Every structure is written in structure tokens, then in C-alpha cells.
Amino acid sequence: MERKKIIIGNWKMYKNIDETKDFLNGFNKLIKNKNIKCDYGIAASFTNLSLLKIDKSSALLIVAQNCHYQNEGAYTGEISIKMLKDMAVSHVIIGHSERRMYFNEVDETINKKLQSLFNANMVPILCCGETLVQYENKETNNVIKKQIKLALANIKAENIAKLVIAYEPIWAIGTGKTATAQQAQTVCKMIREFISELYNKNIAEQVRIQYGGSVKPDNIKLILAEPDIDGALVGGASLMPQSFFDLLI
Ligand code: 13P
């Protein structure tokens, strides 16, 4: 089946308000009257999210980089899904390897966040990926299956079709070392087969699977040409208007 490609820029902890405004000025000029077929969006810091809602006709998806799973409460420094909804956020990145690595995010909390996002009718972008050591030890498939199985525990089948999964090998993030399109395809296909095992083939065919890790304008075409890769999650190359625009199809 034909799945619409989805390309998301993950700005991580980059850009203040002025820098975000500069980006949007440049990007809006480039995108004007262009026929972009894919879904595209920016995952900005919380302080910049409200700037991304340009006007009602804007197709730019507003994406958050994290959320808490509780509606509200005494959780200093956290942000709720309700707060994100106020800023027109529709998608939330969950379980990015940087959150797993530096902020002790574990599969059980990732699962709770997914449950809460689906309950709120939001789309999670669930990240998974192996370290260099795991890759070299040929543990990629096992590591990723475990991450996905735990993240999706008790998630109802009806929610899975709209899920986005981002396969990001940690050894390819910000290193300039991209997985080859073929390597990325092999893992994305394995993920789709695993979703089929956990749910069914029909649902697996609908899930969109992105690749992330040193995606650039000059390598994205080969990556997106693979049958099981439905988009990209892009860090560095999404920070400048021209290079983000050049990623879109
Ligand atoms: P880079 O594109 O900078 O390698 O970052 C990838 C990433 O972590 C996107 O979430």
C-alpha cells in the first residue's frame, strides 16, 4: 500500500526565539507555492512551539520532543500533553536515544507516554535504535524488537496504524556516518514484520517507519526510495531553511 512520506526536523536543544523566527522567514519564502507531497514538520523546544503555528493554512506539523504521561501534577520541569495541545502540537517524539541515554528514559515510561498520547488522539513518533557495540555484536534485531515490544505493551491495535516509528541507529546520529539505504531498509522491514507478528499484516502495512541518522539533502532520495522507509527524522540538516526545504519531496 501507498504510505505518505513523513519528514520531521528534530531541532533538539537548538534555536531561541529570534533564531526560530529567522528560520521561519527563510523557510516560508522557499515553501510558498511549492507543491510538497509529503507530511513535514519541526520538533522544536517547548519555548518555540507557539511560533510554529504560522497560520491556519500552514501544513507544517508542530512536533514536541517529549511529554509527561500524567495529565497534571507535581512534576517539576515537565510538560503535559494538554499543554502541548494548546500549542497545536499533533506529534510527539518519544524515546529518542538522547533521552534514553542522558535522562534515564526507560521502556516502561515510554509505554506510559504512548498510552497517554493515544488517549489524547496525538501521534507518537517512537524512536528505537542500537548502539555501535550492539550493532557490531549483531544484536540490532533483538535490541529493537525488545524496545518496540515494551513500548507497545497493552497498546490497542486500533491505535497502531497511525503510529510513526523512527529507526535511528545511535552510531549514525550526528556522526556523519549514515547507515546505507540498504542497511536501513533491512531494519525497517524487520520492524514492519515484527509489528505484523504483534498485531497483523494490515496494521503493519499502515505504520510509517522513518530512518534517522545523518540524513542530508544529498542522501535522502536513496533512503526514501526503499520500500519500507516512509520518511526521515533529521537533526543537523533541519536547522537551516534551505537544507530542510531540500529534504522535502
Ligand atoms: P542527525 O540528523 O543530526 O544525525 O540527528 C538525527 C537525530 O537524532 C534525529 O532525531
PDB file of C-alpha atoms and ligand atoms in Angstrom:
ATOM      1  CA  MET A   1       0.000   0.000   0.000  1.00  0.00           C
ATOM      2  CA  GLU A   2       0.998   3.606  -0.590  1.00  0.00           C
ATOM      3  CA  ARG A   3       2.092   5.315   2.607  1.00  0.00           C
ATOM      4  CA  LYS A   4       2.557   9.085   2.697  1.00  0.00           C
ATOM      5  CA  LYS A   5       6.161  10.009   3.497  1.00  0.00           C
ATOM      6  CA  ILE A   6       6.781  11.975   6.679  1.00  0.00           C
ATOM      7  CA  ILE A   7       9.870  14.129   7.197  1.00  0.00           C
ATOM      8  CA  ILE A   8      10.434  15.689  10.593  1.00  0.00           C
ATOM      9  CA  GLY A   9      13.219  18.032  11.626  1.00  0.00           C
ATOM     10  CA  ASN A  10      14.350  17.437  15.192  1.00  0.00           C
ATOM     11  CA  TRP A  11      15.910  20.654  16.420  1.00  0.00           C
ATOM     12  CA  LYS A  12      16.968  19.131  19.756  1.00  0.00           C
ATOM     13  CA  MET A  13      18.219  21.934  22.088  1.00  0.00           C
ATOM     14  CA  TYR A  14      18.953  24.414  19.288  1.00  0.00           C
ATOM     15  CA  LYS A  15      17.451  27.827  18.456  1.00  0.00           C
ATOM     16  CA  ASN A  16      15.999  30.558  20.634  1.00  0.00           C
ATOM     17  CA  ILE A  17      13.009  32.664  19.634  1.00  0.00           C
ATOM     18  CA  ASP A  18      14.872  35.007  17.267  1.00  0.00           C
ATOM     19  CA  GLU A  19      16.640  32.114  15.559  1.00  0.00           C
ATOM     20  CA  THR A  20      13.322  30.321  15.142  1.00  0.00           C
ATOM     21  CA  LYS A  21      11.747  33.423  13.595  1.00  0.00           C
ATOM     22  CA  ASP A  22      14.694  33.739  11.189  1.00  0.00           C
ATOM     23  CA  PHE A  23      14.305  30.113  10.167  1.00  0.00           C
ATOM     24  CA  LEU A  24      10.577  30.514   9.562  1.00  0.00           C
ATOM     25  CA  ASN A  25      11.061  33.672   7.483  1.00  0.00           C
ATOM     26  CA  GLY A  26      13.504  31.859   5.233  1.00  0.00           C
ATOM     27  CA  PHE A  27      11.552  28.617   5.091  1.00  0.00           C
ATOM     28  CA  ASN A  28       8.197  30.264   4.332  1.00  0.00           C
ATOM     29  CA  LYS A  29       9.698  32.007   1.322  1.00  0.00           C
ATOM     30  CA  LEU A  30      11.032  28.704  -0.002  1.00  0.00           C
ATOM     31  CA  ILE A  31       7.855  26.731   0.579  1.00  0.00           C
ATOM     32  CA  LYS A  32       5.462  29.303  -0.883  1.00  0.00           C
ATOM     33  CA  ASN A  33       3.537  27.988  -3.900  1.00  0.00           C
ATOM     34  CA  LYS A  34       5.570  24.787  -3.904  1.00  0.00           C
ATOM     35  CA  ASN A  35       3.770  21.519  -4.265  1.00  0.00           C
ATOM     36  CA  ILE A  36       5.110  19.408  -1.406  1.00  0.00           C
ATOM     37  CA  LYS A  37       3.594  15.948  -1.304  1.00  0.00           C
ATOM     38  CA  CYS A  38       4.999  14.586   1.944  1.00  0.00           C
ATOM     39  CA  ASP A  39       3.967  15.374   5.511  1.00  0.00           C
ATOM     40  CA  TYR A  40       6.593  17.569   7.139  1.00  0.00           C
ATOM     41  CA  GLY A  41       7.129  19.204  10.484  1.00  0.00           C
ATOM     42  CA  ILE A  42       9.533  20.582  13.055  1.00  0.00           C
ATOM     43  CA  ALA A  43      10.158  19.275  16.563  1.00  0.00           C
ATOM     44  CA  ALA A  44      11.208  22.424  18.401  1.00  0.00           C
ATOM     45  CA  SER A  45      11.915  23.231  22.034  1.00  0.00           C
ATOM     46  CA  PHE A  46       8.837  23.950  24.137  1.00  0.00           C
ATOM     47  CA  THR A  47       9.601  27.686  24.157  1.00  0.00           C
ATOM     48  CA  ASN A  48       9.422  27.822  20.339  1.00  0.00           C
ATOM     49  CA  LEU A  49       6.388  25.670  19.654  1.00  0.00           C
ATOM     50  CA  SER A  50       3.901  28.541  19.668  1.00  0.00           C
ATOM     51  CA  LEU A  51       5.919  30.287  16.921  1.00  0.00           C
ATOM     52  CA  LEU A  52       5.497  27.361  14.535  1.00  0.00           C
ATOM     53  CA  LYS A  53       1.768  27.892  14.126  1.00  0.00           C
ATOM     54  CA  ILE A  54       2.122  30.349  11.266  1.00  0.00           C
ATOM     55  CA  ASP A  55      -1.479  30.471  10.089  1.00  0.00           C
ATOM     56  CA  LYS A  56      -4.403  28.151   9.518  1.00  0.00           C
ATOM     57  CA  SER A  57      -3.267  27.136   6.043  1.00  0.00           C
ATOM     58  CA  SER A  58       0.238  26.128   7.150  1.00  0.00           C
ATOM     59  CA  ALA A  59       0.974  22.461   6.542  1.00  0.00           C
ATOM     60  CA  LEU A  60       3.946  22.450   8.925  1.00  0.00           C
ATOM     61  CA  LEU A  61       3.326  19.833  11.613  1.00  0.00           C
ATOM     62  CA  ILE A  62       4.133  21.068  15.086  1.00  0.00           C
ATOM     63  CA  VAL A  63       6.030  18.395  16.946  1.00  0.00           C
ATOM     64  CA  ALA A  64       7.239  18.211  20.555  1.00  0.00           C
ATOM     65  CA  GLN A  65      10.383  16.376  21.629  1.00  0.00           C
ATOM     66  CA  ASN A  66       8.944  14.885  24.815  1.00  0.00           C
ATOM     67  CA  CYS A  67       5.958  14.958  27.173  1.00  0.00           C
ATOM     68  CA  HIS A  68       4.879  13.609  30.557  1.00  0.00           C
ATOM     69  CA  TYR A  69       2.320  10.822  30.728  1.00  0.00           C
ATOM     70  CA  GLN A  70       0.249  12.322  33.561  1.00  0.00           C
ATOM     71  CA  ASN A  71      -2.432  14.941  32.896  1.00  0.00           C
ATOM     72  CA  GLU A  72      -1.046  17.254  35.549  1.00  0.00           C
ATOM     73  CA  GLY A  73       0.649  17.096  38.932  1.00  0.00           C
ATOM     74  CA  ALA A  74       3.693  17.890  40.999  1.00  0.00           C
ATOM     75  CA  TYR A  75       6.301  17.074  38.335  1.00  0.00           C
ATOM     76  CA  THR A  76       8.724  19.992  38.332  1.00  0.00           C
ATOM     77  CA  GLY A  77      10.236  20.676  34.926  1.00  0.00           C
ATOM     78  CA  GLU A  78       7.827  18.504  32.971  1.00  0.00           C
ATOM     79  CA  ILE A  79       5.169  19.315  30.369  1.00  0.00           C
ATOM     80  CA  SER A  80       1.741  17.744  29.901  1.00  0.00           C
ATOM     81  CA  ILE A  81       0.034  16.658  26.712  1.00  0.00           C
ATOM     82  CA  LYS A  82      -2.755  19.153  27.412  1.00  0.00           C
ATOM     83  CA  MET A  83      -0.190  21.979  27.470  1.00  0.00           C
ATOM     84  CA  LEU A  84       1.246  20.780  24.163  1.00  0.00           C
ATOM     85  CA  LYS A  85      -2.221  20.611  22.619  1.00  0.00           C
ATOM     86  CA  ASP A  86      -2.692  24.285  23.458  1.00  0.00           C
ATOM     87  CA  MET A  87       0.208  24.969  21.096  1.00  0.00           C
ATOM     88  CA  ALA A  88      -1.323  22.944  18.254  1.00  0.00           C
ATOM     89  CA  VAL A  89       1.163  20.115  18.703  1.00  0.00           C
ATOM     90  CA  SER A  90      -0.029  16.999  16.861  1.00  0.00           C
ATOM     91  CA  HIS A  91       3.010  14.685  17.104  1.00  0.00           C
ATOM     92  CA  VAL A  92       5.439  13.962  19.941  1.00  0.00           C
ATOM     93  CA  ILE A  93       8.850  12.280  19.681  1.00  0.00           C
ATOM     94  CA  ILE A  94       9.087   9.593  22.347  1.00  0.00           C
ATOM     95  CA  GLY A  95      12.089   7.594  23.481  1.00  0.00           C
ATOM     96  CA  HIS A  96      14.785   9.382  21.478  1.00  0.00           C
ATOM     97  CA  SER A  97      18.150   7.764  22.194  1.00  0.00           C
ATOM     98  CA  GLU A  98      19.403  11.032  23.705  1.00  0.00           C
ATOM     99  CA  ARG A  99      16.565  10.908  26.243  1.00  0.00           C
ATOM    100  CA  ARG A 100      17.249   7.252  26.952  1.00  0.00           C
ATOM    101  CA  MET A 101      20.979   7.947  27.323  1.00  0.00           C
ATOM    102  CA  TYR A 102      21.106  11.246  29.234  1.00  0.00           C
ATOM    103  CA  PHE A 103      17.744  11.356  31.046  1.00  0.00           C
ATOM    104  CA  ASN A 104      17.264   7.742  32.065  1.00  0.00           C
ATOM    105  CA  GLU A 105      14.175   7.290  29.942  1.00  0.00           C
ATOM    106  CA  VAL A 106      13.202   3.616  30.080  1.00  0.00           C
ATOM    107  CA  ASP A 107      10.856   1.414  28.054  1.00  0.00           C
ATOM    108  CA  GLU A 108       8.203   1.393  30.798  1.00  0.00           C
ATOM    109  CA  THR A 109       7.858   5.207  30.824  1.00  0.00           C
ATOM    110  CA  ILE A 110       7.929   5.244  27.046  1.00  0.00           C
ATOM    111  CA  ASN A 111       4.992   2.842  27.097  1.00  0.00           C
ATOM    112  CA  LYS A 112       3.051   5.091  29.506  1.00  0.00           C
ATOM    113  CA  LYS A 113       3.700   8.114  27.295  1.00  0.00           C
ATOM    114  CA  LEU A 114       2.418   6.238  24.255  1.00  0.00           C
ATOM    115  CA  GLN A 115      -0.755   5.216  26.112  1.00  0.00           C
ATOM    116  CA  SER A 116      -1.412   8.816  27.159  1.00  0.00           C
ATOM    117  CA  LEU A 117      -0.720  10.214  23.691  1.00  0.00           C
ATOM    118  CA  PHE A 118      -3.096   7.780  22.015  1.00  0.00           C
ATOM    119  CA  ASN A 119      -5.741   8.564  24.638  1.00  0.00           C
ATOM    120  CA  ALA A 120      -5.323  12.239  23.723  1.00  0.00           C
ATOM    121  CA  ASN A 121      -5.548  11.471  20.000  1.00  0.00           C
ATOM    122  CA  MET A 122      -1.962  12.565  19.366  1.00  0.00           C
ATOM    123  CA  VAL A 123       0.616  10.783  17.209  1.00  0.00           C
ATOM    124  CA  PRO A 124       3.727   9.407  18.908  1.00  0.00           C
ATOM    125  CA  ILE A 125       6.952   9.175  16.931  1.00  0.00           C
ATOM    126  CA  LEU A 126       8.505   6.212  18.721  1.00  0.00           C
ATOM    127  CA  CYS A 127      12.290   6.087  18.424  1.00  0.00           C
ATOM    128  CA  CYS A 128      14.326   2.915  18.554  1.00  0.00           C
ATOM    129  CA  GLY A 129      17.908   2.068  17.688  1.00  0.00           C
ATOM    130  CA  GLU A 130      21.008   0.182  18.703  1.00  0.00           C
ATOM    131  CA  THR A 131      24.407   1.367  19.944  1.00  0.00           C
ATOM    132  CA  LEU A 132      27.617   0.811  17.976  1.00  0.00           C
ATOM    133  CA  VAL A 133      28.631  -2.069  20.258  1.00  0.00           C
ATOM    134  CA  GLN A 134      25.241  -3.741  19.825  1.00  0.00           C
ATOM    135  CA  TYR A 135      25.485  -3.224  16.071  1.00  0.00           C
ATOM    136  CA  GLU A 136      28.951  -4.765  15.941  1.00  0.00           C
ATOM    137  CA  ASN A 137      27.769  -7.707  18.068  1.00  0.00           C
ATOM    138  CA  LYS A 138      24.901  -8.244  15.613  1.00  0.00           C
ATOM    139  CA  GLU A 139      22.311  -7.538  18.312  1.00  0.00           C
ATOM    140  CA  THR A 140      20.386  -4.955  16.277  1.00  0.00           C
ATOM    141  CA  ASN A 141      17.243  -7.015  15.690  1.00  0.00           C
ATOM    142  CA  ASN A 142      16.951  -8.238  19.268  1.00  0.00           C
ATOM    143  CA  VAL A 143      17.535  -4.794  20.760  1.00  0.00           C
ATOM    144  CA  ILE A 144      14.952  -3.162  18.530  1.00  0.00           C
ATOM    145  CA  LYS A 145      12.343  -5.867  18.973  1.00  0.00           C
ATOM    146  CA  LYS A 146      12.689  -5.564  22.737  1.00  0.00           C
ATOM    147  CA  GLN A 147      12.354  -1.750  22.611  1.00  0.00           C
ATOM    148  CA  ILE A 148       9.255  -1.974  20.423  1.00  0.00           C
ATOM    149  CA  LYS A 149       7.613  -4.802  22.325  1.00  0.00           C
ATOM    150  CA  LEU A 150       7.933  -2.994  25.656  1.00  0.00           C
ATOM    151  CA  ALA A 151       6.909   0.385  24.204  1.00  0.00           C
ATOM    152  CA  LEU A 152       3.764  -1.108  22.695  1.00  0.00           C
ATOM    153  CA  ALA A 153       2.709  -3.289  25.633  1.00  0.00           C
ATOM    154  CA  ASN A 154      -1.091  -3.129  26.003  1.00  0.00           C
ATOM    155  CA  ILE A 155      -1.478  -0.597  23.197  1.00  0.00           C
ATOM    156  CA  LYS A 156      -4.658  -1.414  21.322  1.00  0.00           C
ATOM    157  CA  ALA A 157      -4.452  -2.481  17.686  1.00  0.00           C
ATOM    158  CA  GLU A 158      -6.751   0.373  16.589  1.00  0.00           C
ATOM    159  CA  ASN A 159      -4.069   2.882  17.631  1.00  0.00           C
ATOM    160  CA  ILE A 160      -1.103   1.272  15.948  1.00  0.00           C
ATOM    161  CA  ALA A 161      -1.959   2.149  12.349  1.00  0.00           C
ATOM    162  CA  LYS A 162      -1.352   5.845  12.966  1.00  0.00           C
ATOM    163  CA  LEU A 163       1.879   5.306  14.906  1.00  0.00           C
ATOM    164  CA  VAL A 164       5.157   6.565  13.456  1.00  0.00           C
ATOM    165  CA  ILE A 165       8.301   4.601  14.317  1.00  0.00           C
ATOM    166  CA  ALA A 166      11.737   6.149  13.826  1.00  0.00           C
ATOM    167  CA  TYR A 167      14.661   3.774  13.442  1.00  0.00           C
ATOM    168  CA  GLU A 168      17.753   5.708  14.475  1.00  0.00           C
ATOM    169  CA  PRO A 169      20.959   3.692  14.879  1.00  0.00           C
ATOM    170  CA  ILE A 170      22.809   5.551  17.634  1.00  0.00           C
ATOM    171  CA  TRP A 171      26.125   5.155  15.813  1.00  0.00           C
ATOM    172  CA  ALA A 172      24.720   7.198  12.908  1.00  0.00           C
ATOM    173  CA  ILE A 173      23.346  10.154  14.899  1.00  0.00           C
ATOM    174  CA  GLY A 174      25.332  13.354  14.411  1.00  0.00           C
ATOM    175  CA  THR A 175      28.369  11.338  13.357  1.00  0.00           C
ATOM    176  CA  GLY A 176      28.148  11.850   9.612  1.00  0.00           C
ATOM    177  CA  LYS A 177      28.094   8.059   9.427  1.00  0.00           C
ATOM    178  CA  THR A 178      24.835   7.073   7.738  1.00  0.00           C
ATOM    179  CA  ALA A 179      23.541   3.564   7.546  1.00  0.00           C
ATOM    180  CA  THR A 180      23.415   2.665   3.870  1.00  0.00           C
ATOM    181  CA  ALA A 181      19.944   2.799   2.389  1.00  0.00           C
ATOM    182  CA  GLN A 182      20.089  -0.993   2.182  1.00  0.00           C
ATOM    183  CA  GLN A 183      21.057  -1.397   5.863  1.00  0.00           C
ATOM    184  CA  ALA A 184      18.264   0.980   6.909  1.00  0.00           C
ATOM    185  CA  GLN A 185      15.771  -0.852   4.692  1.00  0.00           C
ATOM    186  CA  THR A 186      16.704  -4.230   6.206  1.00  0.00           C
ATOM    187  CA  VAL A 187      15.982  -2.987   9.730  1.00  0.00           C
ATOM    188  CA  CYS A 188      12.817  -1.074   8.772  1.00  0.00           C
ATOM    189  CA  LYS A 189      11.487  -4.206   7.034  1.00  0.00           C
ATOM    190  CA  MET A 190      12.278  -6.254  10.132  1.00  0.00           C
ATOM    191  CA  ILE A 191      10.339  -3.697  12.230  1.00  0.00           C
ATOM    192  CA  ARG A 192       7.327  -3.943   9.926  1.00  0.00           C
ATOM    193  CA  GLU A 193       7.393  -7.739  10.093  1.00  0.00           C
ATOM    194  CA  PHE A 194       7.584  -7.558  13.859  1.00  0.00           C
ATOM    195  CA  ILE A 195       4.542  -5.231  14.008  1.00  0.00           C
ATOM    196  CA  SER A 196       2.770  -7.756  11.815  1.00  0.00           C
ATOM    197  CA  GLU A 197       3.641 -10.504  14.318  1.00  0.00           C
ATOM    198  CA  LEU A 198       2.483  -8.386  17.272  1.00  0.00           C
ATOM    199  CA  TYR A 199      -0.713  -7.204  15.541  1.00  0.00           C
ATOM    200  CA  ASN A 200      -1.463  -8.151  11.948  1.00  0.00           C
ATOM    201  CA  LYS A 201      -0.262  -7.573   8.409  1.00  0.00           C
ATOM    202  CA  ASN A 202      -2.875  -4.967   7.591  1.00  0.00           C
ATOM    203  CA  ILE A 203      -1.861  -2.791  10.536  1.00  0.00           C
ATOM    204  CA  ALA A 204       1.839  -3.300   9.814  1.00  0.00           C
ATOM    205  CA  GLU A 205       1.312  -2.071   6.264  1.00  0.00           C
ATOM    206  CA  GLN A 206      -0.099   1.215   7.583  1.00  0.00           C
ATOM    207  CA  VAL A 207       2.554   2.081  10.183  1.00  0.00           C
ATOM    208  CA  ARG A 208       5.015   4.654   8.895  1.00  0.00           C
ATOM    209  CA  ILE A 209       8.656   3.904   9.616  1.00  0.00           C
ATOM    210  CA  GLN A 210      11.262   6.653   9.390  1.00  0.00           C
ATOM    211  CA  TYR A 211      15.016   6.376   9.261  1.00  0.00           C
ATOM    212  CA  GLY A 212      17.150   8.855  11.206  1.00  0.00           C
ATOM    213  CA  GLY A 213      20.911   9.379  11.493  1.00  0.00           C
ATOM    214  CA  SER A 214      22.938  11.832   9.380  1.00  0.00           C
ATOM    215  CA  VAL A 215      20.208  12.241   6.768  1.00  0.00           C
ATOM    216  CA  LYS A 216      21.134  15.077   4.401  1.00  0.00           C
ATOM    217  CA  PRO A 217      19.705  16.533   1.173  1.00  0.00           C
ATOM    218  CA  ASP A 218      22.256  14.520  -0.809  1.00  0.00           C
ATOM    219  CA  ASN A 219      21.429  11.100   0.662  1.00  0.00           C
ATOM    220  CA  ILE A 220      17.697  11.337   1.418  1.00  0.00           C
ATOM    221  CA  LYS A 221      16.499  10.319  -2.051  1.00  0.00           C
ATOM    222  CA  LEU A 222      18.227   6.941  -1.917  1.00  0.00           C
ATOM    223  CA  ILE A 223      16.922   6.336   1.594  1.00  0.00           C
ATOM    224  CA  LEU A 224      13.326   7.231   0.716  1.00  0.00           C
ATOM    225  CA  ALA A 225      13.446   5.027  -2.361  1.00  0.00           C
ATOM    226  CA  GLU A 226      13.492   1.924  -0.136  1.00  0.00           C
ATOM    227  CA  PRO A 227      10.113   0.198   0.112  1.00  0.00           C
ATOM    228  CA  ASP A 228       9.853   0.058   3.923  1.00  0.00           C
ATOM    229  CA  ILE A 229      11.238   3.535   4.674  1.00  0.00           C
ATOM    230  CA  ASP A 230       8.439   6.068   4.865  1.00  0.00           C
ATOM    231  CA  GLY A 231      10.314   9.178   5.862  1.00  0.00           C
ATOM    232  CA  ALA A 232      13.147  10.619   7.895  1.00  0.00           C
ATOM    233  CA  LEU A 233      13.823  12.118  11.306  1.00  0.00           C
ATOM    234  CA  VAL A 234      16.532  14.679  10.736  1.00  0.00           C
ATOM    235  CA  GLY A 235      18.713  16.582  13.187  1.00  0.00           C
ATOM    236  CA  GLY A 236      21.554  18.729  11.809  1.00  0.00           C
ATOM    237  CA  ALA A 237      20.235  19.129   8.272  1.00  0.00           C
ATOM    238  CA  SER A 238      16.905  20.506   9.513  1.00  0.00           C
ATOM    239  CA  LEU A 239      18.421  23.556  11.187  1.00  0.00           C
ATOM    240  CA  MET A 240      18.818  25.711   8.068  1.00  0.00           C
ATOM    241  CA  PRO A 241      15.794  26.685   5.935  1.00  0.00           C
ATOM    242  CA  GLN A 242      17.401  25.720   2.628  1.00  0.00           C
ATOM    243  CA  SER A 243      18.646  22.307   3.706  1.00  0.00           C
ATOM    244  CA  PHE A 244      15.358  21.461   5.452  1.00  0.00           C
ATOM    245  CA  PHE A 245      13.448  22.527   2.352  1.00  0.00           C
ATOM    246  CA  ASP A 246      15.779  20.415   0.180  1.00  0.00           C
ATOM    247  CA  LEU A 247      14.834  17.330   2.191  1.00  0.00           C
ATOM    248  CA  LEU A 248      11.154  17.604   1.291  1.00  0.00           C
ATOM    249  CA  ILE A 249       9.547  15.806  -1.623  1.00  0.00           C
TER     250      ILE A 249
HETATM  251  P1  13P B   1      21.370  13.906  12.795  1.00  0.00           P
HETATM  252  O1  13P B   1      20.494  14.043  11.577  1.00  0.00           O
HETATM  253  O2  13P B   1      21.995  15.219  13.193  1.00  0.00           O
HETATM  254  O3  13P B   1      22.307  12.772  12.695  1.00  0.00           O
HETATM  255  O4  13P B   1      20.356  13.566  14.017  1.00  0.00           O
HETATM  256  C1  13P B   1      19.497  12.501  13.900  1.00  0.00           C
HETATM  257  C2  13P B   1      18.522  12.532  15.028  1.00  0.00           C
HETATM  258  O5  13P B   1      18.872  12.247  16.155  1.00  0.00           O
HETATM  259  C3  13P B   1      17.146  12.930  14.726  1.00  0.00           C
HETATM  260  O6  13P B   1      16.300  12.675  15.811  1.00  0.00           O
END
